[in-house]
Amino acid sequence: MAPLAQDWTYAEWSAVYNALSFGIAGMGSATIFFWLQLPNVTKNYRTALTITGIVTLIATYHYFRIFNSWVAAFNVGLGVNGSYEVTVSGTPFNDAYRYVDWLLTVPLLLVELILVMKLPQKETVCLAWTLGIASAVMVALGYPGEIQDDLSVRWFWWACAMVPFVYVVGTLVVGLGAATAKQPEGVVDLVSAARYLTVVSWLTYPFVYIVKNIGLAGSTATMYEQIGYSAADVTAKAVFGVLIWAIANAKSRLEEEGKLRA
């Protein structure tokens, strides 16, 4: 954990505070919604929806920890000029919680998509293992660079993490294309939306990662980093989860109508 910059304004501090609060609210409410919907889908899709809720529950917990760490890292009070002033308290801000969260949830995000597509068992197992391991390796390779200020080191680990990243994204865009085309009518568009939402939201992470590599520094860089990661997380987990539920709900309805084999 690198020490926090000293030049914080109240606006910058509160922007991160609100982004983290939004993450807690978004992930927490999504968890409740997903698990309340379990009785409304058939048994073939309950595992996928359960995993969706587990992902947002894990994220909710970690956002609580990040939020509390953020608050503890600063002293906020009324200054002599009547405006709020922010000073670093000396307590470290532990943003490693994000990487612990990603290590647990990113593979599960891919698994829930594969499960809700209801592919043949052999293909499901193969994709779940290969994509799950590749995504975990991606997260593990990114962390060593995240905690460094040396630009050459940051770029090295960023490049290493991009190798499994490109593999996973390529599989989502190209590798699952044929399987998506075989999805029932009325579901194809939802599955495609889930795949491409994952790609778009994931593309946010490597760009946020290099915020400190392209000249931004101090409180401004940290603010953009925390807000960017929070927005990407809510999109990649809560919004993506809504699409998983929509797919499960649509397929369940088709099964009940006898238009899809259970």
PDB file of C-alpha atoms in Angstrom:
ATOM      1  CA  MET A   1       0.000   0.000   0.000  1.00  0.00           C
ATOM      2  CA  ALA A   2       1.569   3.257  -1.139  1.00  0.00           C
ATOM      3  CA  PRO A   3       1.157   6.273   1.188  1.00  0.00           C
ATOM      4  CA  LEU A   4      -1.652   8.627   0.264  1.00  0.00           C
ATOM      5  CA  ALA A   5      -0.932  12.044  -1.191  1.00  0.00           C
ATOM      6  CA  GLN A   6      -1.179  15.023   1.149  1.00  0.00           C
ATOM      7  CA  ASP A   7      -2.886  17.541  -1.151  1.00  0.00           C
ATOM      8  CA  TRP A   8      -6.524  16.477  -0.826  1.00  0.00           C
ATOM      9  CA  THR A   9      -9.447  18.843  -1.258  1.00  0.00           C
ATOM     10  CA  TYR A  10     -12.809  18.138   0.312  1.00  0.00           C
ATOM     11  CA  ALA A  11     -14.366  17.809  -3.162  1.00  0.00           C
ATOM     12  CA  GLU A  12     -11.877  15.088  -4.157  1.00  0.00           C
ATOM     13  CA  TRP A  13     -12.268  13.217  -0.889  1.00  0.00           C
ATOM     14  CA  SER A  14     -16.069  13.327  -0.988  1.00  0.00           C
ATOM     15  CA  ALA A  15     -16.132  12.208  -4.644  1.00  0.00           C
ATOM     16  CA  VAL A  16     -14.365   8.976  -3.682  1.00  0.00           C
ATOM     17  CA  TYR A  17     -16.499   8.692  -0.524  1.00  0.00           C
ATOM     18  CA  ASN A  18     -19.680   8.883  -2.611  1.00  0.00           C
ATOM     19  CA  ALA A  19     -18.373   6.458  -5.254  1.00  0.00           C
ATOM     20  CA  LEU A  20     -17.618   3.849  -2.597  1.00  0.00           C
ATOM     21  CA  SER A  21     -20.995   4.443  -0.957  1.00  0.00           C
ATOM     22  CA  PHE A  22     -22.649   3.941  -4.338  1.00  0.00           C
ATOM     23  CA  GLY A  23     -20.763   0.663  -4.696  1.00  0.00           C
ATOM     24  CA  ILE A  24     -22.122  -0.587  -1.369  1.00  0.00           C
ATOM     25  CA  ALA A  25     -25.696   0.397  -2.249  1.00  0.00           C
ATOM     26  CA  GLY A  26     -25.551  -0.992  -5.788  1.00  0.00           C
ATOM     27  CA  MET A  27     -23.981  -4.330  -4.875  1.00  0.00           C
ATOM     28  CA  GLY A  28     -26.073  -4.824  -1.748  1.00  0.00           C
ATOM     29  CA  SER A  29     -29.429  -4.136  -3.387  1.00  0.00           C
ATOM     30  CA  ALA A  30     -28.462  -6.324  -6.365  1.00  0.00           C
ATOM     31  CA  THR A  31     -27.731  -9.250  -4.014  1.00  0.00           C
ATOM     32  CA  ILE A  32     -31.157  -8.992  -2.420  1.00  0.00           C
ATOM     33  CA  PHE A  33     -32.860  -8.782  -5.815  1.00  0.00           C
ATOM     34  CA  PHE A  34     -31.046 -11.799  -7.299  1.00  0.00           C
ATOM     35  CA  TRP A  35     -31.761 -14.095  -4.385  1.00  0.00           C
ATOM     36  CA  LEU A  36     -35.388 -13.031  -4.146  1.00  0.00           C
ATOM     37  CA  GLN A  37     -35.751 -14.026  -7.795  1.00  0.00           C
ATOM     38  CA  LEU A  38     -34.497 -17.602  -7.273  1.00  0.00           C
ATOM     39  CA  PRO A  39     -38.000 -19.140  -6.880  1.00  0.00           C
ATOM     40  CA  ASN A  40     -39.064 -17.480 -10.151  1.00  0.00           C
ATOM     41  CA  VAL A  41     -36.587 -19.345 -12.367  1.00  0.00           C
ATOM     42  CA  THR A  42     -36.425 -23.070 -13.077  1.00  0.00           C
ATOM     43  CA  LYS A  43     -33.833 -25.291 -11.394  1.00  0.00           C
ATOM     44  CA  ASN A  44     -31.618 -25.264 -14.502  1.00  0.00           C
ATOM     45  CA  TYR A  45     -30.745 -21.604 -13.890  1.00  0.00           C
ATOM     46  CA  ARG A  46     -30.808 -21.313 -10.097  1.00  0.00           C
ATOM     47  CA  THR A  47     -27.115 -22.122  -9.754  1.00  0.00           C
ATOM     48  CA  ALA A  48     -26.169 -19.302 -12.132  1.00  0.00           C
ATOM     49  CA  LEU A  49     -28.430 -16.848 -10.305  1.00  0.00           C
ATOM     50  CA  THR A  50     -27.130 -18.006  -6.914  1.00  0.00           C
ATOM     51  CA  ILE A  51     -23.551 -17.386  -8.062  1.00  0.00           C
ATOM     52  CA  THR A  52     -24.618 -13.958  -9.322  1.00  0.00           C
ATOM     53  CA  GLY A  53     -25.821 -13.099  -5.838  1.00  0.00           C
ATOM     54  CA  ILE A  54     -22.646 -14.487  -4.270  1.00  0.00           C
ATOM     55  CA  VAL A  55     -20.552 -12.235  -6.523  1.00  0.00           C
ATOM     56  CA  THR A  56     -22.412  -9.086  -5.479  1.00  0.00           C
ATOM     57  CA  LEU A  57     -22.436 -10.191  -1.818  1.00  0.00           C
ATOM     58  CA  ILE A  58     -18.651 -10.586  -1.827  1.00  0.00           C
ATOM     59  CA  ALA A  59     -18.352  -7.194  -3.524  1.00  0.00           C
ATOM     60  CA  THR A  60     -20.674  -5.601  -0.950  1.00  0.00           C
ATOM     61  CA  TYR A  61     -18.483  -6.880   1.879  1.00  0.00           C
ATOM     62  CA  HIS A  62     -15.293  -5.624   0.281  1.00  0.00           C
ATOM     63  CA  TYR A  63     -16.820  -2.237  -0.507  1.00  0.00           C
ATOM     64  CA  PHE A  64     -17.711  -1.880   3.164  1.00  0.00           C
ATOM     65  CA  ARG A  65     -14.089  -2.615   4.029  1.00  0.00           C
ATOM     66  CA  ILE A  66     -12.741  -0.192   1.411  1.00  0.00           C
ATOM     67  CA  PHE A  67     -15.200   2.504   2.514  1.00  0.00           C
ATOM     68  CA  ASN A  68     -14.268   2.135   6.202  1.00  0.00           C
ATOM     69  CA  SER A  69     -10.563   2.143   5.340  1.00  0.00           C
ATOM     70  CA  TRP A  70     -11.048   5.301   3.279  1.00  0.00           C
ATOM     71  CA  VAL A  71     -12.807   7.115   6.128  1.00  0.00           C
ATOM     72  CA  ALA A  72     -10.170   6.041   8.651  1.00  0.00           C
ATOM     73  CA  ALA A  73      -7.328   7.272   6.418  1.00  0.00           C
ATOM     74  CA  PHE A  74      -8.414  10.939   6.664  1.00  0.00           C
ATOM     75  CA  ASN A  75      -9.365  13.590   9.152  1.00  0.00           C
ATOM     76  CA  VAL A  76     -12.142  15.837   7.886  1.00  0.00           C
ATOM     77  CA  GLY A  77     -13.082  18.973   9.776  1.00  0.00           C
ATOM     78  CA  LEU A  78     -14.033  22.606   9.527  1.00  0.00           C
ATOM     79  CA  GLY A  79     -11.072  24.823   8.651  1.00  0.00           C
ATOM     80  CA  VAL A  80     -10.268  28.309   9.819  1.00  0.00           C
ATOM     81  CA  ASN A  81     -11.837  29.848   6.720  1.00  0.00           C
ATOM     82  CA  GLY A  82     -15.174  28.141   7.331  1.00  0.00           C
ATOM     83  CA  SER A  83     -14.771  25.411   4.669  1.00  0.00           C
ATOM     84  CA  TYR A  84     -14.054  21.742   5.202  1.00  0.00           C
ATOM     85  CA  GLU A  85     -10.419  20.673   5.199  1.00  0.00           C
ATOM     86  CA  VAL A  86      -9.064  17.176   4.595  1.00  0.00           C
ATOM     87  CA  THR A  87      -5.817  15.882   6.049  1.00  0.00           C
ATOM     88  CA  VAL A  88      -4.264  12.425   5.979  1.00  0.00           C
ATOM     89  CA  SER A  89      -4.689  10.721   9.360  1.00  0.00           C
ATOM     90  CA  GLY A  90      -1.684   8.426   9.052  1.00  0.00           C
ATOM     91  CA  THR A  91      -3.827   5.281   8.991  1.00  0.00           C
ATOM     92  CA  PRO A  92      -3.062   3.421   5.744  1.00  0.00           C
ATOM     93  CA  PHE A  93      -5.748   3.157   3.079  1.00  0.00           C
ATOM     94  CA  ASN A  94      -5.998  -0.523   2.175  1.00  0.00           C
ATOM     95  CA  ASP A  95      -7.148  -0.700  -1.434  1.00  0.00           C
ATOM     96  CA  ALA A  96      -5.795  -4.259  -1.674  1.00  0.00           C
ATOM     97  CA  TYR A  97      -9.358  -5.253  -0.790  1.00  0.00           C
ATOM     98  CA  ARG A  98     -10.173  -4.630  -4.462  1.00  0.00           C
ATOM     99  CA  TYR A  99      -7.745  -7.282  -5.657  1.00  0.00           C
ATOM    100  CA  VAL A 100      -8.973  -9.802  -3.095  1.00  0.00           C
ATOM    101  CA  ASP A 101     -12.492  -9.082  -4.349  1.00  0.00           C
ATOM    102  CA  TRP A 102     -11.516  -9.456  -8.004  1.00  0.00           C
ATOM    103  CA  LEU A 103      -9.614 -12.682  -7.341  1.00  0.00           C
ATOM    104  CA  LEU A 104     -12.795 -14.193  -5.897  1.00  0.00           C
ATOM    105  CA  THR A 105     -15.453 -12.650  -8.114  1.00  0.00           C
ATOM    106  CA  VAL A 106     -13.982 -12.309 -11.612  1.00  0.00           C
ATOM    107  CA  PRO A 107     -13.787 -16.080 -12.257  1.00  0.00           C
ATOM    108  CA  LEU A 108     -17.325 -16.452 -10.863  1.00  0.00           C
ATOM    109  CA  LEU A 109     -18.616 -13.789 -13.254  1.00  0.00           C
ATOM    110  CA  LEU A 110     -17.486 -15.883 -16.198  1.00  0.00           C
ATOM    111  CA  VAL A 111     -18.827 -19.098 -14.657  1.00  0.00           C
ATOM    112  CA  GLU A 112     -22.299 -17.630 -14.179  1.00  0.00           C
ATOM    113  CA  LEU A 113     -22.425 -16.581 -17.843  1.00  0.00           C
ATOM    114  CA  ILE A 114     -21.362 -20.050 -18.995  1.00  0.00           C
ATOM    115  CA  LEU A 115     -23.899 -21.750 -16.715  1.00  0.00           C
ATOM    116  CA  VAL A 116     -26.835 -19.591 -17.786  1.00  0.00           C
ATOM    117  CA  MET A 117     -26.051 -20.340 -21.441  1.00  0.00           C
ATOM    118  CA  LYS A 118     -26.636 -24.046 -20.622  1.00  0.00           C
ATOM    119  CA  LEU A 119     -23.949 -25.381 -22.952  1.00  0.00           C
ATOM    120  CA  PRO A 120     -23.105 -29.092 -23.228  1.00  0.00           C
ATOM    121  CA  GLN A 121     -21.556 -30.374 -20.011  1.00  0.00           C
ATOM    122  CA  LYS A 122     -18.100 -31.017 -21.448  1.00  0.00           C
ATOM    123  CA  GLU A 123     -17.937 -27.545 -22.982  1.00  0.00           C
ATOM    124  CA  THR A 124     -19.257 -25.955 -19.784  1.00  0.00           C
ATOM    125  CA  VAL A 125     -16.586 -27.614 -17.631  1.00  0.00           C
ATOM    126  CA  CYS A 126     -13.792 -26.780 -20.084  1.00  0.00           C
ATOM    127  CA  LEU A 127     -14.770 -23.108 -20.428  1.00  0.00           C
ATOM    128  CA  ALA A 128     -15.364 -22.670 -16.700  1.00  0.00           C
ATOM    129  CA  TRP A 129     -11.893 -23.955 -15.852  1.00  0.00           C
ATOM    130  CA  THR A 130      -9.926 -22.233 -18.623  1.00  0.00           C
ATOM    131  CA  LEU A 131     -11.640 -18.845 -18.327  1.00  0.00           C
ATOM    132  CA  GLY A 132     -11.740 -19.006 -14.533  1.00  0.00           C
ATOM    133  CA  ILE A 133      -8.026 -19.755 -14.236  1.00  0.00           C
ATOM    134  CA  ALA A 134      -7.069 -17.192 -16.897  1.00  0.00           C
ATOM    135  CA  SER A 135      -9.052 -14.447 -15.158  1.00  0.00           C
ATOM    136  CA  ALA A 136      -7.541 -15.302 -11.751  1.00  0.00           C
ATOM    137  CA  VAL A 137      -4.029 -15.175 -13.246  1.00  0.00           C
ATOM    138  CA  MET A 138      -4.901 -11.803 -14.814  1.00  0.00           C
ATOM    139  CA  VAL A 139      -5.833 -10.342 -11.423  1.00  0.00           C
ATOM    140  CA  ALA A 140      -2.797 -11.868  -9.688  1.00  0.00           C
ATOM    141  CA  LEU A 141      -0.442 -10.380 -12.294  1.00  0.00           C
ATOM    142  CA  GLY A 142      -1.986  -6.939 -12.009  1.00  0.00           C
ATOM    143  CA  TYR A 143      -1.524  -6.472  -8.263  1.00  0.00           C
ATOM    144  CA  PRO A 144       2.312  -6.261  -8.076  1.00  0.00           C
ATOM    145  CA  GLY A 145       2.263  -3.296 -10.446  1.00  0.00           C
ATOM    146  CA  GLU A 146      -0.667  -1.605  -8.722  1.00  0.00           C
ATOM    147  CA  ILE A 147       1.294  -1.119  -5.510  1.00  0.00           C
ATOM    148  CA  GLN A 148       4.380   0.314  -7.243  1.00  0.00           C
ATOM    149  CA  ASP A 149       5.178   3.909  -8.133  1.00  0.00           C
ATOM    150  CA  ASP A 150       7.995   2.984 -10.526  1.00  0.00           C
ATOM    151  CA  LEU A 151       6.492   3.455 -14.010  1.00  0.00           C
ATOM    152  CA  SER A 152       8.619   0.785 -15.677  1.00  0.00           C
ATOM    153  CA  VAL A 153       7.493  -1.773 -13.089  1.00  0.00           C
ATOM    154  CA  ARG A 154       3.862  -0.739 -13.447  1.00  0.00           C
ATOM    155  CA  TRP A 155       4.024  -1.058 -17.239  1.00  0.00           C
ATOM    156  CA  PHE A 156       5.713  -4.469 -16.981  1.00  0.00           C
ATOM    157  CA  TRP A 157       3.008  -5.980 -14.766  1.00  0.00           C
ATOM    158  CA  TRP A 158       0.270  -4.271 -16.784  1.00  0.00           C
ATOM    159  CA  ALA A 159       1.624  -5.933 -19.937  1.00  0.00           C
ATOM    160  CA  CYS A 160       1.813  -9.311 -18.175  1.00  0.00           C
ATOM    161  CA  ALA A 161      -1.794  -9.036 -16.989  1.00  0.00           C
ATOM    162  CA  MET A 162      -2.946  -8.087 -20.469  1.00  0.00           C
ATOM    163  CA  VAL A 163      -1.954 -11.526 -21.849  1.00  0.00           C
ATOM    164  CA  PRO A 164      -4.680 -13.493 -19.999  1.00  0.00           C
ATOM    165  CA  PHE A 165      -6.958 -10.463 -20.337  1.00  0.00           C
ATOM    166  CA  VAL A 166      -6.775 -10.618 -24.141  1.00  0.00           C
ATOM    167  CA  TYR A 167      -7.392 -14.369 -24.043  1.00  0.00           C
ATOM    168  CA  VAL A 168     -10.533 -14.007 -21.912  1.00  0.00           C
ATOM    169  CA  VAL A 169     -11.900 -11.081 -23.916  1.00  0.00           C
ATOM    170  CA  GLY A 170     -11.155 -12.884 -27.172  1.00  0.00           C
ATOM    171  CA  THR A 171     -13.057 -15.930 -25.955  1.00  0.00           C
ATOM    172  CA  LEU A 172     -16.042 -13.774 -24.985  1.00  0.00           C
ATOM    173  CA  VAL A 173     -16.111 -11.931 -28.306  1.00  0.00           C
ATOM    174  CA  VAL A 174     -15.184 -14.729 -30.707  1.00  0.00           C
ATOM    175  CA  GLY A 175     -15.070 -18.061 -28.896  1.00  0.00           C
ATOM    176  CA  LEU A 176     -18.631 -17.904 -27.578  1.00  0.00           C
ATOM    177  CA  GLY A 177     -20.077 -16.555 -30.820  1.00  0.00           C
ATOM    178  CA  ALA A 178     -21.211 -19.945 -32.175  1.00  0.00           C
ATOM    179  CA  ALA A 179     -22.666 -20.993 -28.814  1.00  0.00           C
ATOM    180  CA  THR A 180     -24.561 -17.714 -28.573  1.00  0.00           C
ATOM    181  CA  ALA A 181     -26.086 -18.207 -32.028  1.00  0.00           C
ATOM    182  CA  LYS A 182     -27.544 -21.510 -30.807  1.00  0.00           C
ATOM    183  CA  GLN A 183     -29.420 -19.848 -27.959  1.00  0.00           C
ATOM    184  CA  PRO A 184     -33.231 -19.789 -28.318  1.00  0.00           C
ATOM    185  CA  GLU A 185     -34.943 -16.911 -30.072  1.00  0.00           C
ATOM    186  CA  GLY A 186     -35.555 -14.040 -27.700  1.00  0.00           C
ATOM    187  CA  VAL A 187     -32.501 -14.973 -25.634  1.00  0.00           C
ATOM    188  CA  VAL A 188     -29.735 -14.494 -28.208  1.00  0.00           C
ATOM    189  CA  ASP A 189     -29.747 -10.719 -27.838  1.00  0.00           C
ATOM    190  CA  LEU A 190     -29.608 -10.948 -24.028  1.00  0.00           C
ATOM    191  CA  VAL A 191     -26.653 -13.352 -24.109  1.00  0.00           C
ATOM    192  CA  SER A 192     -24.859 -11.122 -26.626  1.00  0.00           C
ATOM    193  CA  ALA A 193     -25.525  -8.094 -24.419  1.00  0.00           C
ATOM    194  CA  ALA A 194     -24.092  -9.922 -21.396  1.00  0.00           C
ATOM    195  CA  ARG A 195     -20.960 -10.907 -23.314  1.00  0.00           C
ATOM    196  CA  TYR A 196     -20.328  -7.433 -24.690  1.00  0.00           C
ATOM    197  CA  LEU A 197     -21.168  -5.692 -21.421  1.00  0.00           C
ATOM    198  CA  THR A 198     -18.490  -7.826 -19.800  1.00  0.00           C
ATOM    199  CA  VAL A 199     -15.996  -6.830 -22.483  1.00  0.00           C
ATOM    200  CA  VAL A 200     -16.829  -3.109 -22.275  1.00  0.00           C
ATOM    201  CA  SER A 201     -16.759  -2.997 -18.469  1.00  0.00           C
ATOM    202  CA  TRP A 202     -13.531  -5.002 -18.351  1.00  0.00           C
ATOM    203  CA  LEU A 203     -11.867  -2.642 -20.815  1.00  0.00           C
ATOM    204  CA  THR A 204     -12.279   0.072 -18.188  1.00  0.00           C
ATOM    205  CA  TYR A 205      -9.883  -1.637 -15.771  1.00  0.00           C
ATOM    206  CA  PRO A 206      -6.644  -1.562 -17.795  1.00  0.00           C
ATOM    207  CA  PHE A 207      -7.243   2.104 -18.648  1.00  0.00           C
ATOM    208  CA  VAL A 208      -7.878   3.042 -15.008  1.00  0.00           C
ATOM    209  CA  TYR A 209      -4.792   1.039 -14.075  1.00  0.00           C
ATOM    210  CA  ILE A 210      -2.546   3.250 -16.218  1.00  0.00           C
ATOM    211  CA  VAL A 211      -3.904   6.539 -14.830  1.00  0.00           C
ATOM    212  CA  LYS A 212      -0.711   6.867 -12.807  1.00  0.00           C
ATOM    213  CA  ASN A 213       1.402   5.793 -15.788  1.00  0.00           C
ATOM    214  CA  ILE A 214       0.416   8.710 -18.018  1.00  0.00           C
ATOM    215  CA  GLY A 215       1.379  11.667 -15.884  1.00  0.00           C
ATOM    216  CA  LEU A 216      -1.414  11.990 -13.335  1.00  0.00           C
ATOM    217  CA  ALA A 217      -0.258  11.865  -9.739  1.00  0.00           C
ATOM    218  CA  GLY A 218      -1.208  12.743  -6.190  1.00  0.00           C
ATOM    219  CA  SER A 219      -4.794  13.068  -5.036  1.00  0.00           C
ATOM    220  CA  THR A 220      -6.160  13.583  -8.557  1.00  0.00           C
ATOM    221  CA  ALA A 221      -4.795  10.242  -9.770  1.00  0.00           C
ATOM    222  CA  THR A 222      -6.113   8.402  -6.708  1.00  0.00           C
ATOM    223  CA  MET A 223      -9.536  10.009  -7.078  1.00  0.00           C
ATOM    224  CA  TYR A 224      -9.873   8.983 -10.738  1.00  0.00           C
ATOM    225  CA  GLU A 225      -8.589   5.502  -9.927  1.00  0.00           C
ATOM    226  CA  GLN A 226     -11.073   4.870  -7.111  1.00  0.00           C
ATOM    227  CA  ILE A 227     -14.056   6.313  -8.984  1.00  0.00           C
ATOM    228  CA  GLY A 228     -13.143   4.461 -12.186  1.00  0.00           C
ATOM    229  CA  TYR A 229     -12.765   1.107 -10.466  1.00  0.00           C
ATOM    230  CA  SER A 230     -16.014   1.610  -8.532  1.00  0.00           C
ATOM    231  CA  ALA A 231     -18.010   2.434 -11.674  1.00  0.00           C
ATOM    232  CA  ALA A 232     -16.507  -0.540 -13.528  1.00  0.00           C
ATOM    233  CA  ASP A 233     -17.262  -2.874 -10.616  1.00  0.00           C
ATOM    234  CA  VAL A 234     -20.921  -1.903 -10.389  1.00  0.00           C
ATOM    235  CA  THR A 235     -21.296  -2.361 -14.148  1.00  0.00           C
ATOM    236  CA  ALA A 236     -19.384  -5.645 -14.314  1.00  0.00           C
ATOM    237  CA  LYS A 237     -21.160  -7.198 -11.318  1.00  0.00           C
ATOM    238  CA  ALA A 238     -24.549  -5.638 -10.542  1.00  0.00           C
ATOM    239  CA  VAL A 239     -25.606  -4.563 -14.051  1.00  0.00           C
ATOM    240  CA  PHE A 240     -24.153  -7.730 -15.581  1.00  0.00           C
ATOM    241  CA  GLY A 241     -26.040  -9.714 -12.949  1.00  0.00           C
ATOM    242  CA  VAL A 242     -29.318  -8.157 -14.051  1.00  0.00           C
ATOM    243  CA  LEU A 243     -28.637  -9.491 -17.557  1.00  0.00           C
ATOM    244  CA  ILE A 244     -27.902 -12.953 -16.130  1.00  0.00           C
ATOM    245  CA  TRP A 245     -31.247 -12.823 -14.320  1.00  0.00           C
ATOM    246  CA  ALA A 246     -33.006 -11.673 -17.516  1.00  0.00           C
ATOM    247  CA  ILE A 247     -31.522 -14.605 -19.447  1.00  0.00           C
ATOM    248  CA  ALA A 248     -32.488 -17.077 -16.727  1.00  0.00           C
ATOM    249  CA  ASN A 249     -35.987 -15.608 -16.526  1.00  0.00           C
ATOM    250  CA  ALA A 250     -36.513 -15.728 -20.304  1.00  0.00           C
ATOM    251  CA  LYS A 251     -35.272 -19.311 -20.589  1.00  0.00           C
ATOM    252  CA  SER A 252     -37.400 -20.397 -17.620  1.00  0.00           C
ATOM    253  CA  ARG A 253     -40.463 -18.936 -19.288  1.00  0.00           C
ATOM    254  CA  LEU A 254     -39.678 -20.807 -22.507  1.00  0.00           C
ATOM    255  CA  GLU A 255     -39.262 -24.048 -20.576  1.00  0.00           C
ATOM    256  CA  GLU A 256     -42.588 -23.587 -18.831  1.00  0.00           C
ATOM    257  CA  GLU A 257     -44.246 -22.938 -22.184  1.00  0.00           C
ATOM    258  CA  GLY A 258     -42.679 -26.091 -23.610  1.00  0.00           C
ATOM    259  CA  LYS A 259     -40.667 -24.173 -26.188  1.00  0.00           C
ATOM    260  CA  LEU A 260     -37.318 -25.113 -24.661  1.00  0.00           C
ATOM    261  CA  ARG A 261     -36.172 -28.515 -23.510  1.00  0.00           C
ATOM    262  CA  ALA A 262     -35.685 -28.593 -19.740  1.00  0.00           C
TER     263      ALA A 262
END
